[in-house]
XYZ file of C-alpha atoms in Angstrom:
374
model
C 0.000 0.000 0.000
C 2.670 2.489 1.021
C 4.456 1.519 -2.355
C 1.469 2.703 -4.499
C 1.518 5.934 -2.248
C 4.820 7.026 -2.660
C 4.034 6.346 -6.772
C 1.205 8.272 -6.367
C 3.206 11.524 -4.622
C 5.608 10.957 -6.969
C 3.474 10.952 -10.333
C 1.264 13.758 -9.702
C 2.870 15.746 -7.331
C 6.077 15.978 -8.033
C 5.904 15.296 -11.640
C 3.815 19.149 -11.498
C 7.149 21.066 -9.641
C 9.241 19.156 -12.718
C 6.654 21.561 -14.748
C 7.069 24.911 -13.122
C 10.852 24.780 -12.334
C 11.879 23.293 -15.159
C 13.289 26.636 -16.716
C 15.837 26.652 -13.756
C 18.137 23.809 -16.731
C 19.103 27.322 -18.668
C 21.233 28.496 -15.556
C 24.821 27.748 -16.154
C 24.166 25.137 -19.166
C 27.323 24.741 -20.920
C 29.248 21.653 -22.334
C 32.540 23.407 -20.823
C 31.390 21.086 -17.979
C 31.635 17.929 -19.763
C 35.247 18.357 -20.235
C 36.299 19.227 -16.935
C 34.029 19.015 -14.226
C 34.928 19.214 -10.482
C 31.940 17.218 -9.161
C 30.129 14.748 -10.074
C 26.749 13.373 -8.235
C 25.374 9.880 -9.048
C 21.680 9.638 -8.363
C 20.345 5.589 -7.469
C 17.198 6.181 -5.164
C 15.454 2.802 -5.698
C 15.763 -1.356 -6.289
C 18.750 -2.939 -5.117
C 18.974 -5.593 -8.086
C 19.320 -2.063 -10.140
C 21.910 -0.113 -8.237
C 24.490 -3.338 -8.768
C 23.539 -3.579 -12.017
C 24.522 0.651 -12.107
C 28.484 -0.188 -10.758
C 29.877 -0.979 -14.095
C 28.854 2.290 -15.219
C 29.888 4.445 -12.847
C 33.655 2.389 -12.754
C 33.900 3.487 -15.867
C 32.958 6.985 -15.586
C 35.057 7.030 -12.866
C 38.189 5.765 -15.108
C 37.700 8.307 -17.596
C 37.666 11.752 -15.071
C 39.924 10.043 -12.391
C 42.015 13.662 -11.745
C 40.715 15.633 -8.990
C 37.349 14.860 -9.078
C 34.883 14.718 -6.515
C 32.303 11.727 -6.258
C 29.138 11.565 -4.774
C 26.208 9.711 -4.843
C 22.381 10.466 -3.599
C 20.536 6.921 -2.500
C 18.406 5.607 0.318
C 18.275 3.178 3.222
C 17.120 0.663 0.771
C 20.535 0.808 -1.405
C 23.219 2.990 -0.107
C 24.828 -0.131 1.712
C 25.761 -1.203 -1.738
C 27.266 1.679 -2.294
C 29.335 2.239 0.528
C 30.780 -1.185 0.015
C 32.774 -0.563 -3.151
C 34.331 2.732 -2.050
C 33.939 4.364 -5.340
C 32.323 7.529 -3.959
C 33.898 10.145 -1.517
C 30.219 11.303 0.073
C 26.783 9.416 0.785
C 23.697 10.904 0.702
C 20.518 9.733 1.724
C 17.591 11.387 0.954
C 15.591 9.942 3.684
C 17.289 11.668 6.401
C 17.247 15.457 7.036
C 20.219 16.867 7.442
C 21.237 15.242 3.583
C 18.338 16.515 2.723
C 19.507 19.694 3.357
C 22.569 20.149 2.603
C 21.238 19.272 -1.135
C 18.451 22.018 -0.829
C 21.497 24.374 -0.152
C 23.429 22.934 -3.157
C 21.708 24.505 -5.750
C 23.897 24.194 -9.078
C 27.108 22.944 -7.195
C 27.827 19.927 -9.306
C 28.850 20.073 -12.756
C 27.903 16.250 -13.903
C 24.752 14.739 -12.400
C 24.171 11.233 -13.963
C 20.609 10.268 -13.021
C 19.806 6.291 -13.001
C 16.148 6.173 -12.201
C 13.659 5.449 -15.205
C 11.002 6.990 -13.804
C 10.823 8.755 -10.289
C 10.279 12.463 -10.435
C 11.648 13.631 -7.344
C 15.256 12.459 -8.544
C 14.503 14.600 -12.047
C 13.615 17.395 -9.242
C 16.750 17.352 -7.229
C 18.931 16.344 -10.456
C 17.191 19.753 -11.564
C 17.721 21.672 -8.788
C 21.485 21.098 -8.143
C 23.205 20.112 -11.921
C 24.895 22.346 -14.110
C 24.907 19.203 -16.789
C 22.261 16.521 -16.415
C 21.798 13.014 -18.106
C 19.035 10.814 -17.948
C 16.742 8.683 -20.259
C 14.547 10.495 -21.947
C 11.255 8.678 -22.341
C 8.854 10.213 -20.037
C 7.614 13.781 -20.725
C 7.869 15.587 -17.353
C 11.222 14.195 -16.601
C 12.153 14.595 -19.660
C 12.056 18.429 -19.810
C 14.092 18.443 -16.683
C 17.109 17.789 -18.427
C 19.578 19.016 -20.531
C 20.874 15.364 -22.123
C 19.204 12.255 -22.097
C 19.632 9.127 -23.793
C 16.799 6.847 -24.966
C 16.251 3.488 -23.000
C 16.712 0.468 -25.165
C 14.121 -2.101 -23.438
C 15.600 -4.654 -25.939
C 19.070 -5.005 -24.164
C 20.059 -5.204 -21.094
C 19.970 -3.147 -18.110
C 23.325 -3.231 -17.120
C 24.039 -1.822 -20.717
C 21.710 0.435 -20.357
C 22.972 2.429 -17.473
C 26.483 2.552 -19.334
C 24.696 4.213 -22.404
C 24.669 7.461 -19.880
C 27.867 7.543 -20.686
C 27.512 8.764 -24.239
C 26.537 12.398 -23.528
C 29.982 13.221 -22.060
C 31.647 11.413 -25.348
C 32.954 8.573 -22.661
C 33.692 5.133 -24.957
C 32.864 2.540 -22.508
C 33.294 -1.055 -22.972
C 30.514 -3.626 -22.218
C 31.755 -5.576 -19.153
C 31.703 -9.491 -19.277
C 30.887 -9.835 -15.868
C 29.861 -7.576 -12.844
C 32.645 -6.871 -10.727
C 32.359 -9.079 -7.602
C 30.794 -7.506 -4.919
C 33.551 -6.714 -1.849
C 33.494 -8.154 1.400
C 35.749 -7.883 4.765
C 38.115 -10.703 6.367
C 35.806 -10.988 9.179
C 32.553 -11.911 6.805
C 35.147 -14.435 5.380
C 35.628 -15.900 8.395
C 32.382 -16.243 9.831
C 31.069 -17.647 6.753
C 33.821 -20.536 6.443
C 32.877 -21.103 10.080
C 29.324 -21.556 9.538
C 29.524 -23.654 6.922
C 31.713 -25.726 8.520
C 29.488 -26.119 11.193
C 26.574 -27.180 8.858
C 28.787 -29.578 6.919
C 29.754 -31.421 10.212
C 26.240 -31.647 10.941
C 25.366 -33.219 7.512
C 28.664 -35.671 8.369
C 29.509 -35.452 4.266
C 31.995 -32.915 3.229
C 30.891 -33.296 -0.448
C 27.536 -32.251 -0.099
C 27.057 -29.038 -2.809
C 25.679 -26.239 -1.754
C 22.276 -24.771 -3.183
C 20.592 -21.333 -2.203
C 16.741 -20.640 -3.068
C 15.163 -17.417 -2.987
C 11.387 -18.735 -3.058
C 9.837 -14.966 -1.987
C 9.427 -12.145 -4.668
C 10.186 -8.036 -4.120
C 7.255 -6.470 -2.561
C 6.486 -4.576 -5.075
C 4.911 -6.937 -7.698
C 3.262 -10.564 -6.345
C 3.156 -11.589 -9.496
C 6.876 -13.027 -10.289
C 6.741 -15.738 -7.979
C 6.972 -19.761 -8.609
C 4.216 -21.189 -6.339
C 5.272 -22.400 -2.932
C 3.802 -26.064 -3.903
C 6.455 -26.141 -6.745
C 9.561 -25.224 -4.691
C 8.294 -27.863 -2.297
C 7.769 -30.478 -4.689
C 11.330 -29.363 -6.066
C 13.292 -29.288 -2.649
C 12.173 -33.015 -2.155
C 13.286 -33.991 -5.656
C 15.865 -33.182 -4.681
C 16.107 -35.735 -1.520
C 18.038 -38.186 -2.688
C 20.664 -35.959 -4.328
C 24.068 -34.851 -2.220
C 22.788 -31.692 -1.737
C 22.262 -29.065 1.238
C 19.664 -26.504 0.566
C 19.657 -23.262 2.700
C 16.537 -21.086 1.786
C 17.154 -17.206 2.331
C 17.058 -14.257 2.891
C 15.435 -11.587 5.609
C 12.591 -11.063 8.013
C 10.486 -10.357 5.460
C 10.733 -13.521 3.537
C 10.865 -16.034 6.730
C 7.151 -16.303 7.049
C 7.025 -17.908 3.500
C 9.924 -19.793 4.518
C 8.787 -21.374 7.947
C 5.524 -22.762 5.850
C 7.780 -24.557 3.222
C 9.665 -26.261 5.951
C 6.352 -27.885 7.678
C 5.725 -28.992 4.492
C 8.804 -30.638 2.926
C 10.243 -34.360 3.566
C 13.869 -33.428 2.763
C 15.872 -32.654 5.692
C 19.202 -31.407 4.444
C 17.803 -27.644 4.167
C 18.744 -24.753 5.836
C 16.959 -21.727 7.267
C 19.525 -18.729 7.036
C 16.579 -15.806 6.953
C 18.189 -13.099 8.990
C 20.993 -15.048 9.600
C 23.651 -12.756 7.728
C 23.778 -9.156 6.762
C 24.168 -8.025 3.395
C 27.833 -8.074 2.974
C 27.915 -11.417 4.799
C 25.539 -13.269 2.525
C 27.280 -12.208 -0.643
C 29.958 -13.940 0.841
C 28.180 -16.432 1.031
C 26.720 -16.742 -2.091
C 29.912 -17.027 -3.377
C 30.467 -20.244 -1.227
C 27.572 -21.852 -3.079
C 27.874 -24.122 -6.074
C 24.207 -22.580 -7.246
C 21.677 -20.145 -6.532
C 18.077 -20.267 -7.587
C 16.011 -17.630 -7.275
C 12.681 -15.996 -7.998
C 12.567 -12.492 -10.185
C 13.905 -10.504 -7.520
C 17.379 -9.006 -6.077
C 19.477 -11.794 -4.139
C 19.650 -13.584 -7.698
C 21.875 -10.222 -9.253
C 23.928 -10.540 -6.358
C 24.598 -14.214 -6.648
C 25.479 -13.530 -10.109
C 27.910 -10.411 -9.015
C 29.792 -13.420 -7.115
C 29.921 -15.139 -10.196
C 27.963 -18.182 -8.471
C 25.780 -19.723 -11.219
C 22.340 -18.459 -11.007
C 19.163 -19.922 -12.151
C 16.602 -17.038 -12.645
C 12.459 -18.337 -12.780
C 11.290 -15.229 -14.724
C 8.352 -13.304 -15.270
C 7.174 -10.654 -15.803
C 10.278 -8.923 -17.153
C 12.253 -10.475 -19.835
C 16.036 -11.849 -19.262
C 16.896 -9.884 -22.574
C 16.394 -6.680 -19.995
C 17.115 -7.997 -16.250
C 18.251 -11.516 -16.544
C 21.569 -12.255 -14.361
C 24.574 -11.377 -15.793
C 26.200 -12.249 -18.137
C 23.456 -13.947 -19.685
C 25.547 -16.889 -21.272
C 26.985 -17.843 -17.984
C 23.633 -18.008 -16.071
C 20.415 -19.592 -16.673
C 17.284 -17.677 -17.125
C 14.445 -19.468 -17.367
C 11.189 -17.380 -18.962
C 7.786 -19.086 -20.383
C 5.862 -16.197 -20.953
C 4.437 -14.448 -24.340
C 6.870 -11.400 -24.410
C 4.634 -8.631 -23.977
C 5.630 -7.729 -20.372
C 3.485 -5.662 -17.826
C 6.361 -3.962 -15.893
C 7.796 -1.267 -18.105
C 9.168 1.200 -15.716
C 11.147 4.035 -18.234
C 7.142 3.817 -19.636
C 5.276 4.064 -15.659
C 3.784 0.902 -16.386
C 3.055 -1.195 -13.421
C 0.159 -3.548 -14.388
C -0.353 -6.574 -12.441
C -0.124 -9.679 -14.984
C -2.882 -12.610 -14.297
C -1.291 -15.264 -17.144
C 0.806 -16.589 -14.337
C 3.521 -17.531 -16.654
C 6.791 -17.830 -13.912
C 4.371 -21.521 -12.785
C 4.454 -22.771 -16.574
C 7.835 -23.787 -15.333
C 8.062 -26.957 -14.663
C 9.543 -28.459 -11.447
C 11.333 -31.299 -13.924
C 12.611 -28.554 -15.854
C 14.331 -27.046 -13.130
C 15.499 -30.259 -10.954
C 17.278 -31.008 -14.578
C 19.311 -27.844 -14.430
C 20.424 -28.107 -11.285
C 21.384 -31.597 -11.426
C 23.192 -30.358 -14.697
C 25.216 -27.803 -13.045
C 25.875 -28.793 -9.870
């Protein structure tokens, strides 16, 4: 409910200021500030699968004005933790608390570069307006749109992650397409406590050689449409009995509910309830410990495939041409649907789909694959 709120705000409210302010782009537009700018702001409000999907992007932008220049990024709660982590940026803000909030109301045309990665929230088109000398975002929606100064056009027929590096082109920056996401970092002490806890859960399962198998079974609050039905990933995680496997099903608070119901149901013993057992930087590491991940259309499955752990993606309703986990030839994304999907966010469009296609997957289908590549 609160979700459909804050789209609502956003849409009609804030989509209106974009209207009357908009004039403010003609102060100080020049393309001196391309060449060499000072400060640069990086603006990732929103999704978590998105804003790792963003770091090849701004590594790049980052190798091409490396002299003297000031990075920043504007996020939230929700993301910034991913940010912090790679120590690419020199300041954090987050709009959701008030003193960031203000210092950017007092900022008003103090960065030179502001690359916006949102496709469609006004209130970053707003602040990108209000503080940017040059501005760069995808042009496809009209009241954003006239926010900015340069904006690409979003491809929907490639993928994100190539996407976000095509708002690069405005400040003449030849990128290269990366042929895998830079693994996401992680301290000695996250190390550690992993190899310990897994050592502790192999000794309990007596065999060493057992491989190691994370499901994600929930789905991102947002759309309750993209998920497999519980009765398959039961029927699947007791396939899967007689196979020398250990099956820990993640990830937070907000998914153990879903999770405690699977385990009442299932005959298979060797599996694993780590909800809230990690934090963030802590299950990446541990993701990378596992020989396969398989997950519903939702973040944990990007992440898995930022540790290069072979991921299994159940899809729908976006295509894996446009969000599958990447690279797309070393993971497996499995999509049954007709093509025409309902989420188009650089469009606003939010429909809820009720074809069901994610549960035309079939559990066989997907025992086969992981037997195959485990």
């Amino acid at each position: 409910m609160w979700i459909k709120l804050l789209r609502y705000i956003d849409k009609y409210i804030f989509s209106l200021f974009n209207l009357l302010l908009f004039p403010l782009k003609y102060i100080f537009n020049s393309e001196e500030y391309k060449k060499t700018p000072k400060k640069i702001l990086v603006i990732r409000l929103w999704a978590l699968w998105s804003s790792i999907l963003t770091l090849p992007m701004i590594k790049q932008l980052k190798r091409h004005y490396w002299d003297d220049v000031q990075y920043d990024i504007l996020t939230t709660s929700r993301t910034i933790w991913i940010y912090k982590n790679q120590d690419y940026f020199d300041n954090y803000f987050n709009l959701l608390k008030i003193w960031d909030l203000f210092k950017l109301i007092f900022s008003f045309k103090k960065y030179d570069i502001v690359i916006d990665t949102e496709d469609y929230f006004n209130i970053s088109s707003l602040i990108s307006l209000w503080i940017w000398k040059i501005n760069i975002w995808y042009g496809e929606l009209f009241f954003r749109k006239i926010s900015y100064n340069n904006f690409v056009n979003y491809d929907d027929r490639i993928h994100a992650c190539i996407n976000f590096l095509y708002l690069l082109i405005p400040l003449w920056i030849n990128f290269e397409i990366p042929k895998s996401l830079d693994s996401f970092k992680y301290a000695i002490d996250d190390k550690n406590k992993i190899e310990l806890y897994l050592s502790s859960i192999k000794t309990i399962y007596i065999n060493t050689n057992y491989k190691l198998l994370c499901f994600h079974t929930w789905w991102a609050e947002t759309n309750n449409d993209r998920f497999w039905a519980q009765n398959n990933w039961i029927e699947l995680i007791d396939k899967l009995n007689s196979s020398k496997v250990i099956i820990f099903l993640s990830w937070t608070s907000f998914e153990e509910k879903w999770v405690l119901e699977i385990l009442e149901k299932i005959k298979n013993k060797n599996v694993v309830n780590i909800c809230n057992k990690f934090n963030l930087k802590e299950f990446a590491c541990f993701l990378k410990k596992c020989d396969l991940m398989v997950s519903n259309d939702t973040w944990p499955m990007h992440l898995s495939a930022c540790m290069w752990t072979k991921t299994i993606w159940l899809f729908w309703p976006n295509l894996p041409s446009r969000f599958g986990a990447y690279p797309l030839d070393k993971n497996i994304n499995i999509y049954k649907g007709d093509f025409k999907p309902t989420i188009n966010v650089h469009k606003w469009e939010f429909r809820i789909d009720k074809n069901d296609f994610v549960n035309n997957i079939e559990v066989s289908e997907v025992y086969d694959l992981i037997i195959k590549n485990i």
